[in-house]
Each structure stands twice: as C-alpha cells, then as structure tokens.
Amino acid sequence: MTAAGRSTHAPPMTVPSFLRRPEERLADLQIRAPCFTFTGSAARELAVVALTHSSLSASRNNVELARVGEASGRLAATKAIYRRADLHSGQAYDLYGWSRFATKNLAPIARRIGLQELMRLGRGTAVVSDEMVARALLALIGVLELTFTTP
C-alpha cells in the first residue's frame, strides 16, 4: 500500500480464452452450470470435445455430440408430449416439441452459461455465433446422455 492508500500490486491478469487449458474450461463450466459436472476421464474427454468447434479440429469437434444431444432432447420432449393429451395434434406437437431445439431457443441459454467464453476455437474464429454456442450446448447434453445413461 502506498501512503495514499492505493495498492501497489497489479490486478490479477486474466488468461486469454484461447490459451486456457481444457481442464480449466471444464472447472469453469462446472461452476457456471453444475449440471455439467463430468467425472471420470472418459466423460471429461468427451466434454472437452463438446466445447471444441470444427475450426480448431476437423475430426475431434462437437458436431457428432450435438447430434446425440439433439436426439436425446427430442426424445425427452416426445415423452413429455405423449404424457400431455392436449399436445397430441400434429401442429401442437411441432410447436412444442421440435421448436425447443432451435438455435434461437438454445443460444440464449448457452450464452447465459457463458459457453462462448469456454469454447475451444481455431485462431481465425473471432466471433462465436448463436449456432456455435447452441451446438456446444447440445453437445454437452450429448455427453450427459452418453455418460450417464445405460445402453
């Protein structure tokens, strides 16, 4: 402290997102959204893939996991619709079930969690689109499906 009462210590430096290790990203994710707590090395590896955009890796990215997450979510929505007789008509089904998994509905949830800050992106990717964060959210749901359900 100086005589004027100001600290002489520099504020802690934040590490740029692209330099953060995958383990740090998963720890942040667990704090932001405790439902995305992955135990075991296989689950953690899949979670890292779920946060990986295709601009960083053409082969180990979140595209396939997002498909699993979308299918899992649609199954849950279909079960919910089945249990509600008032939603059995085709139009109600489409509005209630399938639209839940549209980018416009998933992106705000993903951004509230802060997935755009946790994603692993290639160097040329400066902006994280709604589609990218929605896909990451679906991929994380896919990891839950693959690691916490029985075959």
mmCIF file of C-alpha atoms in Angstrom:
data_model
loop_
_atom_site.group_PDB
_atom_site.id
_atom_site.type_symbol
_atom_site.label_atom_id
_atom_site.label_comp_id
_atom_site.label_asym_id
_atom_site.label_seq_id
_atom_site.Cartn_x
_atom_site.Cartn_y
_atom_site.Cartn_z
ATOM 1 C CA MET A 1 0.000 0.000 0.000
ATOM 2 C CA THR A 2 1.160 3.494 -0.714
ATOM 3 C CA ALA A 3 0.703 6.435 1.601
ATOM 4 C CA ALA A 4 -2.369 7.453 -0.397
ATOM 5 C CA GLY A 5 -3.997 4.092 0.389
ATOM 6 C CA ARG A 6 -3.669 2.651 -3.095
ATOM 7 C CA SER A 7 -2.420 -0.839 -3.677
ATOM 8 C CA THR A 8 0.945 -1.216 -5.389
ATOM 9 C CA HIS A 9 0.043 -4.712 -6.581
ATOM 10 C CA ALA A 10 -1.053 -5.144 -10.170
ATOM 11 C CA PRO A 11 -4.511 -6.641 -10.685
ATOM 12 C CA PRO A 12 -4.500 -10.343 -11.498
ATOM 13 C CA MET A 13 -4.038 -10.982 -15.189
ATOM 14 C CA THR A 14 -6.695 -12.959 -16.933
ATOM 15 C CA VAL A 15 -5.575 -15.604 -19.357
ATOM 16 C CA PRO A 16 -6.984 -15.165 -22.868
ATOM 17 C CA SER A 17 -9.609 -17.786 -23.646
ATOM 18 C CA PHE A 18 -7.596 -19.405 -26.438
ATOM 19 C CA LEU A 19 -4.693 -20.079 -24.030
ATOM 20 C CA ARG A 20 -6.750 -21.712 -21.264
ATOM 21 C CA ARG A 21 -6.313 -25.415 -20.700
ATOM 22 C CA PRO A 22 -9.294 -27.742 -21.210
ATOM 23 C CA GLU A 23 -9.326 -28.672 -17.507
ATOM 24 C CA GLU A 24 -9.735 -25.009 -16.572
ATOM 25 C CA ARG A 25 -12.611 -24.656 -19.020
ATOM 26 C CA LEU A 26 -14.381 -27.685 -17.513
ATOM 27 C CA ALA A 27 -13.876 -26.326 -13.986
ATOM 28 C CA ASP A 28 -15.426 -23.007 -15.070
ATOM 29 C CA LEU A 29 -18.295 -24.856 -16.716
ATOM 30 C CA GLN A 30 -18.996 -26.778 -13.522
ATOM 31 C CA ILE A 31 -19.173 -23.505 -11.558
ATOM 32 C CA ARG A 32 -21.425 -21.829 -14.124
ATOM 33 C CA ALA A 33 -23.730 -24.826 -14.666
ATOM 34 C CA PRO A 34 -23.371 -27.544 -12.004
ATOM 35 C CA CYS A 35 -25.493 -29.943 -14.082
ATOM 36 C CA PHE A 36 -22.486 -30.164 -16.399
ATOM 37 C CA THR A 37 -20.202 -31.845 -13.874
ATOM 38 C CA PHE A 38 -18.277 -34.616 -15.571
ATOM 39 C CA THR A 39 -16.473 -37.231 -13.509
ATOM 40 C CA GLY A 40 -14.191 -39.820 -14.929
ATOM 41 C CA SER A 41 -11.616 -39.325 -17.620
ATOM 42 C CA ALA A 42 -13.833 -40.545 -20.487
ATOM 43 C CA ALA A 43 -16.611 -38.090 -19.581
ATOM 44 C CA ARG A 44 -14.124 -35.221 -19.240
ATOM 45 C CA GLU A 45 -12.563 -36.042 -22.607
ATOM 46 C CA LEU A 46 -15.985 -36.018 -24.262
ATOM 47 C CA ALA A 47 -16.841 -32.722 -22.544
ATOM 48 C CA VAL A 48 -13.684 -31.159 -23.979
ATOM 49 C CA VAL A 49 -14.735 -32.378 -27.427
ATOM 50 C CA ALA A 50 -18.196 -30.864 -26.801
ATOM 51 C CA LEU A 51 -16.537 -27.472 -26.288
ATOM 52 C CA THR A 52 -14.377 -27.851 -29.410
ATOM 53 C CA HIS A 53 -15.516 -26.091 -32.587
ATOM 54 C CA SER A 54 -14.688 -27.525 -36.002
ATOM 55 C CA SER A 55 -12.456 -24.506 -36.699
ATOM 56 C CA LEU A 56 -9.985 -25.968 -34.191
ATOM 57 C CA SER A 57 -10.218 -29.629 -35.091
ATOM 58 C CA ALA A 58 -11.762 -31.163 -38.175
ATOM 59 C CA SER A 59 -12.016 -34.623 -36.605
ATOM 60 C CA ARG A 60 -12.452 -34.104 -32.831
ATOM 61 C CA ASN A 61 -15.181 -31.480 -32.596
ATOM 62 C CA ASN A 62 -18.692 -31.132 -31.217
ATOM 63 C CA VAL A 63 -20.731 -31.865 -34.348
ATOM 64 C CA GLU A 64 -21.500 -35.546 -33.664
ATOM 65 C CA LEU A 65 -22.026 -34.994 -29.942
ATOM 66 C CA ALA A 66 -24.524 -32.239 -30.782
ATOM 67 C CA ARG A 67 -26.491 -34.770 -32.840
ATOM 68 C CA VAL A 68 -26.623 -37.102 -29.835
ATOM 69 C CA GLY A 69 -27.707 -34.207 -27.614
ATOM 70 C CA GLU A 70 -30.418 -33.138 -30.029
ATOM 71 C CA ALA A 71 -31.756 -36.685 -30.326
ATOM 72 C CA SER A 72 -31.729 -37.065 -26.553
ATOM 73 C CA GLY A 73 -33.549 -33.778 -26.076
ATOM 74 C CA ARG A 74 -36.123 -34.573 -28.721
ATOM 75 C CA LEU A 75 -36.778 -37.938 -27.064
ATOM 76 C CA ALA A 76 -37.408 -36.173 -23.752
ATOM 77 C CA ALA A 77 -39.733 -33.683 -25.493
ATOM 78 C CA THR A 78 -41.582 -36.517 -27.264
ATOM 79 C CA LYS A 79 -42.150 -38.271 -23.934
ATOM 80 C CA ALA A 80 -43.455 -35.050 -22.405
ATOM 81 C CA ILE A 81 -45.825 -34.551 -25.340
ATOM 82 C CA TYR A 82 -47.071 -38.127 -25.065
ATOM 83 C CA ARG A 83 -47.950 -37.525 -21.419
ATOM 84 C CA ARG A 84 -49.994 -34.414 -22.311
ATOM 85 C CA ALA A 85 -53.121 -35.264 -24.281
ATOM 86 C CA ASP A 86 -53.664 -31.608 -25.214
ATOM 87 C CA LEU A 87 -50.466 -31.670 -27.294
ATOM 88 C CA HIS A 88 -51.158 -34.768 -29.384
ATOM 89 C CA SER A 89 -52.259 -32.931 -32.512
ATOM 90 C CA GLY A 90 -49.596 -32.528 -35.191
ATOM 91 C CA GLN A 91 -49.424 -28.743 -35.037
ATOM 92 C CA ALA A 92 -49.141 -28.624 -31.229
ATOM 93 C CA TYR A 93 -46.531 -31.349 -31.375
ATOM 94 C CA ASP A 94 -44.419 -29.426 -33.861
ATOM 95 C CA LEU A 95 -44.691 -26.172 -31.940
ATOM 96 C CA TYR A 96 -43.989 -27.665 -28.532
ATOM 97 C CA GLY A 97 -41.504 -30.412 -29.245
ATOM 98 C CA TRP A 98 -39.289 -29.653 -32.186
ATOM 99 C CA SER A 99 -39.022 -25.898 -31.819
ATOM 100 C CA ARG A 100 -37.447 -26.276 -28.394
ATOM 101 C CA PHE A 101 -34.222 -27.328 -30.083
ATOM 102 C CA ALA A 102 -33.949 -24.418 -32.491
ATOM 103 C CA THR A 103 -30.820 -22.276 -32.328
ATOM 104 C CA LYS A 104 -32.921 -19.234 -31.396
ATOM 105 C CA ASN A 105 -34.042 -21.026 -28.207
ATOM 106 C CA LEU A 106 -30.771 -22.703 -27.270
ATOM 107 C CA ALA A 107 -28.319 -19.865 -27.941
ATOM 108 C CA PRO A 108 -29.609 -17.573 -25.158
ATOM 109 C CA ILE A 109 -29.317 -20.429 -22.655
ATOM 110 C CA ALA A 110 -25.792 -21.215 -23.830
ATOM 111 C CA ARG A 111 -24.788 -17.549 -23.619
ATOM 112 C CA ARG A 112 -26.251 -17.223 -20.111
ATOM 113 C CA ILE A 113 -23.965 -20.066 -19.063
ATOM 114 C CA GLY A 114 -21.113 -18.319 -20.864
ATOM 115 C CA LEU A 115 -20.276 -21.164 -23.243
ATOM 116 C CA GLN A 116 -18.949 -18.677 -25.780
ATOM 117 C CA GLU A 117 -16.089 -17.976 -23.341
ATOM 118 C CA LEU A 118 -15.369 -21.655 -22.727
ATOM 119 C CA MET A 119 -15.385 -22.917 -26.298
ATOM 120 C CA ARG A 120 -12.203 -24.037 -27.995
ATOM 121 C CA LEU A 121 -11.931 -22.219 -31.313
ATOM 122 C CA GLY A 122 -9.450 -22.040 -34.165
ATOM 123 C CA ARG A 123 -7.294 -18.917 -34.383
ATOM 124 C CA GLY A 124 -9.229 -17.462 -37.314
ATOM 125 C CA THR A 125 -12.569 -17.578 -35.495
ATOM 126 C CA ALA A 126 -13.169 -14.209 -33.850
ATOM 127 C CA VAL A 127 -16.931 -14.245 -33.332
ATOM 128 C CA VAL A 128 -18.906 -17.028 -31.672
ATOM 129 C CA SER A 129 -22.243 -17.252 -33.463
ATOM 130 C CA ASP A 130 -25.544 -18.337 -31.944
ATOM 131 C CA GLU A 131 -25.332 -21.544 -33.951
ATOM 132 C CA MET A 132 -21.897 -22.311 -32.492
ATOM 133 C CA VAL A 133 -22.956 -21.875 -28.843
ATOM 134 C CA ALA A 134 -26.229 -23.746 -29.432
ATOM 135 C CA ARG A 135 -24.268 -26.645 -30.919
ATOM 136 C CA ALA A 136 -21.904 -26.646 -27.924
ATOM 137 C CA LEU A 137 -24.879 -26.795 -25.547
ATOM 138 C CA LEU A 138 -26.404 -29.691 -27.487
ATOM 139 C CA ALA A 139 -23.022 -31.441 -27.481
ATOM 140 C CA LEU A 140 -22.790 -31.132 -23.688
ATOM 141 C CA ILE A 141 -26.265 -32.644 -23.423
ATOM 142 C CA GLY A 142 -24.991 -35.410 -25.692
ATOM 143 C CA VAL A 143 -22.115 -36.058 -23.304
ATOM 144 C CA LEU A 144 -24.592 -36.382 -20.435
ATOM 145 C CA GLU A 145 -26.616 -38.849 -22.499
ATOM 146 C CA LEU A 146 -23.577 -40.952 -23.372
ATOM 147 C CA THR A 147 -22.016 -40.985 -19.921
ATOM 148 C CA PHE A 148 -24.983 -41.097 -17.549
ATOM 149 C CA THR A 149 -27.447 -43.428 -19.276
ATOM 150 C CA THR A 150 -27.314 -47.141 -19.773
ATOM 151 C CA PRO A 151 -27.036 -48.562 -23.286
#
